[in-house]
Coordinates of C-alpha atoms in Angstrom, one line a residue:
X1 CA 22.1 -18.2 23.4
X2 CA 20.1 -18.0 20.1
X3 CA 18.7 -21.0 18.4
X4 CA 18.7 -19.3 15.0
X5 CA 21.8 -19.2 12.9
X6 CA 23.6 -15.9 13.1
X7 CA 24.9 -15.7 9.5
X8 CA 23.5 -16.3 6.0
X9 CA 25.3 -19.6 5.8
X10 CA 23.0 -21.1 3.2
X11 CA 23.0 -17.9 1.1
X12 CA 26.8 -17.6 1.4
X13 CA 27.2 -21.2 0.2
X14 CA 24.8 -20.6 -2.8
X15 CA 26.8 -17.5 -3.7
X16 CA 30.0 -19.4 -3.8
X17 CA 29.0 -22.8 -5.1
X18 CA 25.8 -22.0 -6.9
X19 CA 22.8 -24.2 -6.8
X20 CA 21.6 -27.5 -8.3
X21 CA 20.8 -27.2 -11.9
X22 CA 17.2 -28.2 -11.2
X23 CA 16.7 -25.8 -8.4
X24 CA 14.2 -23.5 -10.1
X25 CA 12.3 -26.5 -11.2
X26 CA 12.2 -28.1 -7.7
X27 CA 11.2 -24.8 -6.3
X28 CA 8.3 -24.6 -8.8
X29 CA 7.2 -28.0 -8.0
X30 CA 7.4 -27.4 -4.3
X31 CA 5.2 -24.4 -4.7
X32 CA 2.7 -26.3 -6.7
X33 CA 2.6 -29.0 -4.1
X34 CA 2.2 -26.5 -1.3
X35 CA -1.5 -26.0 -2.0
X36 CA -2.2 -29.7 -1.7
X37 CA -0.1 -30.1 1.4
X38 CA -1.9 -27.2 3.0
X39 CA -5.3 -28.6 2.2
X40 CA -4.3 -32.0 3.6
X41 CA -3.0 -30.3 6.8
X42 CA -6.3 -28.4 7.1
X43 CA -8.3 -31.6 6.7
X44 CA -6.3 -33.4 9.3
X45 CA -5.6 -30.7 12.0
X46 CA -7.9 -30.5 15.0
X47 CA -8.4 -28.8 18.4
X48 CA -6.7 -25.6 19.1
X49 CA -4.3 -25.8 16.2
X50 CA -7.2 -26.1 13.9
X51 CA -8.7 -22.9 15.3
X52 CA -5.3 -21.0 14.9
X53 CA -4.8 -22.4 11.5
X54 CA -8.3 -21.4 10.4
X55 CA -7.9 -17.9 11.7
X56 CA -4.6 -17.4 9.9
X57 CA -6.1 -18.7 6.6
X58 CA -9.1 -16.5 7.1
X59 CA -7.0 -13.5 7.3
X60 CA -5.0 -14.5 4.2
X61 CA -8.1 -15.0 2.2
X62 CA -9.5 -11.8 3.3
X63 CA -6.5 -9.9 2.1
X64 CA -6.6 -11.9 -1.1
X65 CA -10.2 -11.0 -1.7
X66 CA -9.5 -7.3 -1.2
X67 CA -6.7 -7.5 -3.7
X68 CA -8.9 -9.1 -6.2
X69 CA -11.8 -6.7 -5.5
X70 CA -9.3 -3.8 -6.1
X71 CA -8.6 -5.0 -9.6
X72 CA -12.2 -5.4 -10.7
X73 CA -13.7 -2.1 -11.6
X74 CA -16.6 -1.3 -9.6
X75 CA -19.8 0.1 -11.1
X76 CA -20.1 3.6 -9.6
X77 CA -23.6 4.8 -9.2
X78 CA -24.1 8.0 -11.3
X79 CA -27.1 10.0 -10.4
X80 CA -29.3 11.0 -13.2
X81 CA -32.7 12.7 -13.1
X82 CA -33.7 12.1 -16.6
X83 CA -36.9 10.4 -15.8
X84 CA -39.9 10.2 -18.1
X85 CA -42.4 12.6 -16.7
X86 CA -45.5 10.5 -17.1
X87 CA -47.9 12.3 -14.8
X88 CA -47.4 12.7 -11.0
X89 CA -45.4 10.3 -8.9
X90 CA -46.5 8.8 -5.6
X91 CA -45.1 10.5 -2.6
X92 CA -42.9 7.5 -1.6
X93 CA -41.1 7.8 -4.9
X94 CA -40.5 11.5 -4.9
X95 CA -37.2 11.6 -3.1
X96 CA -35.6 9.0 -5.3
X97 CA -33.4 9.9 -8.3
X98 CA -33.0 7.4 -11.0
X99 CA -29.6 5.7 -10.7
X100 CA -27.6 4.8 -13.7
X101 CA -24.7 2.5 -13.1
X102 CA -21.8 3.9 -15.0
X103 CA -18.2 3.0 -14.7
X104 CA -16.5 5.9 -13.1
X105 CA -12.9 5.6 -12.5
X106 CA -10.8 8.7 -12.1
X107 CA -7.4 8.6 -13.7
X108 CA -5.5 8.7 -10.5
X109 CA -7.5 5.8 -9.0
X110 CA -6.9 3.9 -12.3
X111 CA -3.2 4.5 -12.0
X112 CA -3.1 3.5 -8.3
X113 CA -4.7 0.3 -9.2
X114 CA -2.4 -0.4 -12.1
X115 CA 0.4 0.2 -9.7
X116 CA -1.0 -2.3 -7.3
X117 CA -1.7 -4.8 -9.9
X118 CA 1.6 -4.2 -11.6
X119 CA 0.0 -3.9 -14.9
X120 CA 0.6 -1.0 -17.2
X121 CA -0.5 0.1 -20.5
X122 CA 3.1 0.7 -21.7
X123 CA 4.6 2.1 -24.9
X124 CA 6.5 -1.2 -25.5
X125 CA 4.3 -4.1 -24.4
X126 CA 6.4 -6.9 -25.7
X127 CA 10.1 -7.1 -24.8
X128 CA 12.8 -9.4 -26.2
X129 CA 13.8 -11.7 -23.3
X130 CA 17.4 -11.3 -22.3
X131 CA 19.2 -14.6 -21.4
X132 CA 21.6 -14.9 -18.5
X133 CA 24.5 -15.6 -20.7
X134 CA 24.1 -12.5 -22.6
X135 CA 23.4 -10.4 -19.5
X136 CA 26.4 -11.7 -17.5
X137 CA 30.1 -12.4 -18.2
X138 CA 31.7 -15.1 -16.1
X139 CA 34.7 -13.7 -14.1
X140 CA 37.1 -16.3 -13.1
X141 CA 38.8 -15.7 -9.7
X142 CA 41.0 -17.4 -7.2
X143 CA 44.8 -17.9 -7.4
X144 CA 44.4 -20.5 -10.3
X145 CA 41.3 -18.8 -11.8
X146 CA 39.3 -22.0 -11.1
X147 CA 36.3 -20.2 -9.2
X148 CA 33.7 -19.1 -11.6
X149 CA 30.9 -17.7 -9.3
X150 CA 31.5 -14.1 -10.0
X151 CA 29.5 -12.3 -12.8
X152 CA 30.1 -9.1 -14.6
X153 CA 26.9 -7.4 -15.7
X154 CA 27.2 -6.5 -19.4
X155 CA 24.4 -4.2 -19.6
X156 CA 23.7 -0.6 -18.4
X157 CA 22.8 -0.6 -14.8
X158 CA 21.5 2.0 -12.2
X159 CA 23.1 1.9 -8.9
X160 CA 21.5 3.9 -6.0
X161 CA 23.7 6.5 -4.5
X162 CA 23.4 5.1 -1.0
X163 CA 24.1 1.5 -2.2
X164 CA 26.9 -0.1 -0.1
X165 CA 28.7 -2.7 -1.9
X166 CA 29.9 -6.0 -0.4
X167 CA 33.7 -6.4 0.1
X168 CA 34.9 -6.8 -3.4
X169 CA 36.1 -10.3 -2.8
X170 CA 32.6 -11.6 -2.1
X171 CA 30.7 -9.5 -4.5
X172 CA 29.0 -11.9 -6.8
X173 CA 27.6 -9.4 -9.3
X174 CA 30.0 -6.8 -10.5
X175 CA 28.4 -3.7 -12.1
X176 CA 31.1 -1.9 -14.1
X177 CA 31.3 1.8 -13.3
X178 CA 31.5 2.6 -17.0
X179 CA 28.1 1.1 -17.6
X180 CA 26.3 2.8 -14.6
X181 CA 23.9 5.6 -15.5
X182 CA 22.2 8.1 -13.3
X183 CA 20.2 10.1 -15.7
X184 CA 17.7 9.4 -18.5
X185 CA 16.3 11.4 -21.4
X186 CA 12.6 11.2 -20.6
X187 CA 10.1 12.3 -23.2
X188 CA 6.7 13.5 -22.1
X189 CA 4.2 12.1 -24.6
X190 CA 1.7 14.9 -24.2
X191 CA 4.1 17.9 -24.0
X192 CA 6.3 16.3 -26.9
X193 CA 9.3 17.5 -25.0
X194 CA 12.3 15.7 -23.7
X195 CA 13.9 16.3 -20.2
X196 CA 17.2 15.1 -18.7
X197 CA 16.0 13.6 -15.4
X198 CA 17.5 11.7 -12.5
X199 CA 16.7 8.1 -12.1
X200 CA 15.3 7.2 -8.7
X201 CA 15.1 3.4 -9.1
X202 CA 14.5 0.5 -11.4
X203 CA 10.8 -0.3 -10.9
X204 CA 10.7 -3.4 -13.2
X205 CA 12.9 -5.2 -15.7
X206 CA 10.5 -7.5 -17.6
X207 CA 13.1 -10.0 -18.3
X208 CA 13.4 -11.1 -14.7
X209 CA 13.2 -10.2 -11.1
X210 CA 16.9 -10.7 -10.7
X211 CA 17.6 -7.9 -13.2
X212 CA 15.2 -5.6 -11.3
X213 CA 17.1 -6.2 -8.2
X214 CA 20.4 -5.7 -9.8
X215 CA 19.1 -2.5 -11.4
X216 CA 19.8 -3.6 -15.0
X217 CA 18.4 -1.2 -17.6
X218 CA 17.5 -2.8 -20.9
X219 CA 14.8 -1.9 -23.4
X220 CA 11.4 -2.0 -22.0
X221 CA 12.5 -1.5 -18.4
X222 CA 10.3 0.7 -16.3
X223 CA 12.3 3.3 -14.3
X224 CA 11.2 5.6 -11.6
X225 CA 12.4 9.1 -12.5
X226 CA 12.6 12.4 -10.6
X227 CA 10.1 14.8 -12.3
X228 CA 10.2 17.5 -9.6
X229 CA 11.7 20.0 -12.0
X230 CA 8.8 19.5 -14.5
X231 CA 6.6 21.0 -12.0
X232 CA 3.8 18.3 -12.5
X233 CA 1.1 18.7 -10.0
X234 CA -1.5 16.1 -8.8
X235 CA -5.3 16.9 -8.9
X236 CA -5.1 17.7 -5.2
X237 CA -2.3 20.3 -5.9
X238 CA 0.7 18.4 -4.5
X239 CA 4.0 18.5 -6.5
X240 CA 4.7 15.1 -8.0
X241 CA 8.2 14.1 -7.9
X242 CA 8.5 10.4 -8.7
X243 CA 6.9 9.0 -11.9
X244 CA 7.5 5.9 -14.0
X245 CA 9.0 5.9 -17.5
X246 CA 9.8 3.1 -19.9
X247 CA 12.9 2.8 -21.7
X248 CA 12.6 2.9 -25.4
X249 CA 16.1 2.3 -26.7
X250 CA 19.0 -0.1 -26.0
X251 CA 21.1 1.8 -23.6
X252 CA 24.1 -0.5 -23.9
X253 CA 24.3 0.4 -27.5
X254 CA 23.5 4.0 -27.5
X255 CA 25.4 5.0 -24.4
X256 CA 22.4 6.9 -23.0
X257 CA 18.9 6.0 -21.7
X258 CA 15.9 7.3 -23.6
X259 CA 12.5 6.7 -22.0
X260 CA 8.9 7.7 -22.3
X261 CA 6.9 8.9 -19.3
X262 CA 4.0 6.7 -18.4
X263 CA 1.0 9.0 -18.0

């Protein structure tokens, strides 16, 4: 017999009845308090629990440090032998090259880091925020049409092929088939050519994480597109097949998705 609940009762309740209006605010406050509560606990705890707690915190801090270190560009040592030839050098200096510290960051490393940090230099940096009431239409359900927890997504969405939907009765967000899109017109900025490519996923919708999860495509959204037929090759010679592109038009107005490849 398990002690844990077997079903997502809380989640289900939230889906059906929504949350308190101050839920996000309370969540934010709780997160802000968390730090202090943790510190208080760390001060009070002793014995074996203190040891365990410290070990856990140590690991967390280590990963945090690594993440931070990744985002700070390292000075790479570039060798240079341009040394002023002022007469002979003593023997103990002969095998040294002068070292100039230069910022060396190859493009791929930069991109990897950008991916990790979630920061991109993108064609459209500022995006008009899309409010919930513009994004969703309330769909009243139930015999007397009194229940209003269903939402119809008013924007263009991308739905993965192997996405399994919930039973229609309990589906909270309805993504109309007419507004679903699978392809995007992607312009390669260097080649100045546009290709009709398959969308693989919605990487980030800047308006909110909810929209990212739902696969909503609005202006400024970053998509992952399938570039295998462009025949792009990495420096190591492997064929690239997923790349990111940012949407440059309003798909719900144009009936198509136009995007620029992020290179």
